[in-house]
C-alpha positions as semicolon CSV with decimal commas, in nm:
position;residue;x (nm);y (nm);z (nm)
1;X;8,550;7,954;9,777
2;X;8,249;7,725;9,692
3;X;8,083;7,471;9,930
4;X;7,958;7,137;9,814
5;X;7,672;7,316;9,722
6;X;7,788;7,494;9,472
7;X;7,976;7,257;9,288
8;X;7,858;7,144;8,913
9;X;7,798;6,786;8,753
10;X;7,908;6,767;8,361
11;X;7,846;6,487;8,136
12;X;8,131;6,359;7,973
13;X;8,183;6,130;7,684
14;X;8,478;5,949;7,631
15;X;8,516;5,761;7,276
16;X;8,876;5,543;7,244
17;X;8,965;5,242;7,068
18;X;8,794;5,009;7,314
19;X;8,485;5,194;7,283
20;X;8,285;5,482;7,441
21;X;8,248;5,563;7,818
22;X;8,005;5,810;7,989
23;X;8,130;5,981;8,297
24;X;7,965;6,220;8,520
25;X;8,205;6,454;8,673
26;X;8,154;6,681;8,962
27;X;8,376;7,015;8,978
28;X;8,364;7,334;9,158
29;X;8,533;7,665;9,100
30;X;8,796;7,630;9,361
31;X;8,888;7,403;9,644
32;X;8,722;7,415;9,942
33;X;8,860;7,498;10,264
34;X;8,754;7,505;10,616
35;X;8,883;7,854;10,802
36;X;8,923;7,881;11,152
37;X;9,020;8,144;11,388
38;X;9,110;8,471;11,213
39;X;9,125;8,305;10,876
40;X;8,938;8,468;10,576
41;X;8,877;8,427;10,183
42;X;8,966;8,713;9,977
43;X;8,989;8,830;9,617
44;X;9,306;9,001;9,533
45;X;9,348;9,100;9,157
46;X;9,088;8,866;9,055
47;X;9,258;8,574;9,245
48;X;9,097;8,375;9,523
49;X;9,326;8,402;9,829
50;X;9,345;8,266;10,184
51;X;9,448;8,538;10,445
52;X;9,547;8,361;10,742
53;X;9,580;8,679;10,982
54;X;9,578;9,049;10,962
55;X;9,873;9,284;11,040
56;X;9,714;9,247;11,415
57;X;9,900;9,119;11,766
58;X;9,761;8,824;11,847
59;X;9,616;8,674;11,527
60;X;9,587;8,331;11,465
61;X;9,417;8,151;11,144
62;X;9,430;7,808;10,965
63;X;9,261;7,683;10,652
64;X;9,231;7,338;10,609
65;X;9,170;7,156;10,278
66;X;8,860;6,957;10,297
67;X;9,021;6,710;10,057
68;X;9,265;6,476;10,197
69;X;9,607;6,424;10,042
70;X;9,643;6,078;9,957
71;X;10,024;5,971;10,051
72;X;10,005;5,655;9,831
73;X;9,984;5,833;9,549
74;X;10,257;6,103;9,427
75;X;10,181;6,489;9,412
76;X;10,303;6,832;9,367
77;X;10,166;7,091;9,586
78;X;10,240;7,459;9,426
79;X;10,169;7,750;9,643
80;X;10,209;8,151;9,591
81;X;10,312;8,276;9,937
82;X;10,300;8,624;10,067
83;X;10,408;8,688;10,418
84;X;10,346;9,043;10,454
85;X;10,521;9,355;10,423
86;X;10,685;9,416;10,758
87;X;11,006;9,296;10,817
88;X;10,940;9,322;11,194
89;X;10,651;9,113;11,215
90;X;10,577;8,809;11,387
91;X;10,584;8,518;11,360
92;X;10,510;8,308;11,045
93;X;10,320;7,971;10,951
94;X;10,309;7,624;10,823
95;X;10,207;7,413;10,563
96;X;10,103;7,116;10,804
97;X;9,945;6,781;10,705
98;X;9,751;6,601;10,958
99;X;9,529;6,276;11,007
100;X;9,307;6,433;11,255
101;X;8,952;6,515;11,148
102;X;8,896;6,872;11,345
103;X;9,004;7,181;11,161
104;X;9,099;7,372;11,445
105;X;9,402;7,551;11,471
106;X;9,706;7,480;11,678
107;X;9,861;7,682;11,927
108;X;9,988;8,018;11,813
109;X;10,282;8,272;11,867
110;X;10,621;8,084;11,805
111;X;10,440;7,740;11,744
112;X;10,299;7,931;11,450
113;X;9,953;7,799;11,474
114;X;10,048;7,451;11,411
115;X;10,157;7,372;11,804
116;X;10,010;7,083;11,982
117;X;9,855;6,925;11,665
118;X;9,935;6,524;11,691
119;X;10,090;6,329;11,423
120;X;10,145;6,611;11,221
121;X;10,459;6,716;10,944
122;X;10,448;7,066;10,928
123;X;10,673;7,260;10,673
124;X;10,768;7,561;10,874
125;X;10,801;7,930;10,770
126;X;10,977;8,131;11,046
127;X;10,974;8,492;11,032
128;X;11,095;8,587;11,380
129;X;11,356;8,473;11,625
130;X;11,216;8,319;11,907
131;X;11,525;8,176;12,105
132;X;11,802;8,505;12,028
133;X;12,055;8,535;12,138
134;X;12,127;8,149;12,156
135;X;12,026;8,042;11,818
136;X;11,962;7,669;11,930
137;X;11,715;7,556;11,676
138;X;11,593;7,911;11,594
139;X;11,777;8,170;11,339
140;X;11,806;8,510;11,290
141;X;11,705;8,483;10,948
142;X;11,388;8,402;10,819
143;X;11,400;8,018;10,762
144;X;11,260;7,699;10,677
145;X;11,220;7,382;10,867
146;X;11,056;7,072;10,870
147;X;10,863;6,950;11,248
148;X;10,702;6,628;11,334
149;X;10,676;6,644;11,699
150;X;10,401;6,888;11,734
151;X;10,617;7,110;11,903
152;X;10,813;7,386;11,697
153;X;10,974;7,571;11,975
154;X;11,214;7,250;12,128
155;X;11,340;7,156;12,356
156;X;11,399;6,888;12,031
157;X;11,569;6,997;11,725
158;X;11,342;6,970;11,440
159;X;11,344;6,686;11,203
160;X;11,500;6,911;10,891
161;X;11,654;7,251;10,922
162;X;11,658;7,516;11,016
163;X;11,768;7,666;10,682
164;X;11,772;8,046;10,595
165;X;11,486;8,052;10,317
166;X;11,663;8,287;10,114
167;X;12,043;8,271;9,995
168;X;12,066;8,625;10,106
169;X;11,958;8,550;10,461
170;X;11,735;8,839;10,402
171;X;11,347;8,846;10,503
172;X;11,055;8,716;10,338
173;X;10,830;8,930;10,496
174;X;10,926;9,195;10,259
175;X;10,591;9,228;10,037
176;X;10,715;8,974;9,788
177;X;10,564;8,649;9,685
178;X;10,725;8,363;9,675
179;X;10,660;8,001;9,555
180;X;10,652;7,742;9,729
181;X;10,653;7,375;9,629
182;X;10,617;7,015;9,811
183;X;10,669;6,738;9,610
184;X;10,626;6,347;9,727
185;X;10,702;6,052;9,575
186;X;10,503;5,764;9,721
187;X;10,727;5,484;9,565
188;X;11,034;5,623;9,733
189;X;10,859;5,776;10,004
190;X;11,057;6,084;9,954
191;X;10,939;6,436;10,034
192;X;11,114;6,734;9,876
193;X;11,067;7,097;9,953
194;X;11,153;7,391;9,747
195;X;11,129;7,752;9,849
196;X;11,156;8,046;9,574
197;X;11,252;7,763;9,343
198;X;11,539;7,647;9,546
199;X;11,523;7,301;9,682
200;X;11,547;7,305;10,096
201;X;11,487;6,951;10,161
202;X;11,454;6,632;10,088
203;X;11,317;6,394;10,362
204;X;11,276;6,047;10,297
205;X;10,969;5,832;10,489
206;X;11,024;5,515;10,705
């Protein structure tokens, strides 16, 4: 992914009924991210991808966008997720919104790289059952939840979920690529989360 130094400026002229406007638009060839831990960029089938961790024990990686998300405006984020190809693997990952300027990762393992990040909202994609056999706030199926307290292992319940990611209660670390969509309506203060075209959560802000 390019740094800001590789961005290019273009002169754009817009003509409409009220006259002509000259604009300068600065664009890069891809979004900019700050990578931490074991995260790295890869090109797969011509596409720019971020690999958070390789299939190695005790790995932690994160990628933070350098462009803050503006919650005063509506937005829809569409993400292609690949969770690996090992149904016995662990632990999963999150898509986390956080206001902190640091780009470091949170706690790893069952905290999915987001544990301990203050004032964060995390959409959790959990591929490992950490509280077997109790199944209090974890589940045997690969699942999705929303966390806001910076602790993905409890003792408190998630804000929403967990629910099985797939209606079949199967694994998502099965070599497939899954579409994740996160939509925010700034007027209604509503956050919708979809996994593989299925709506999982509707959260209304306060």
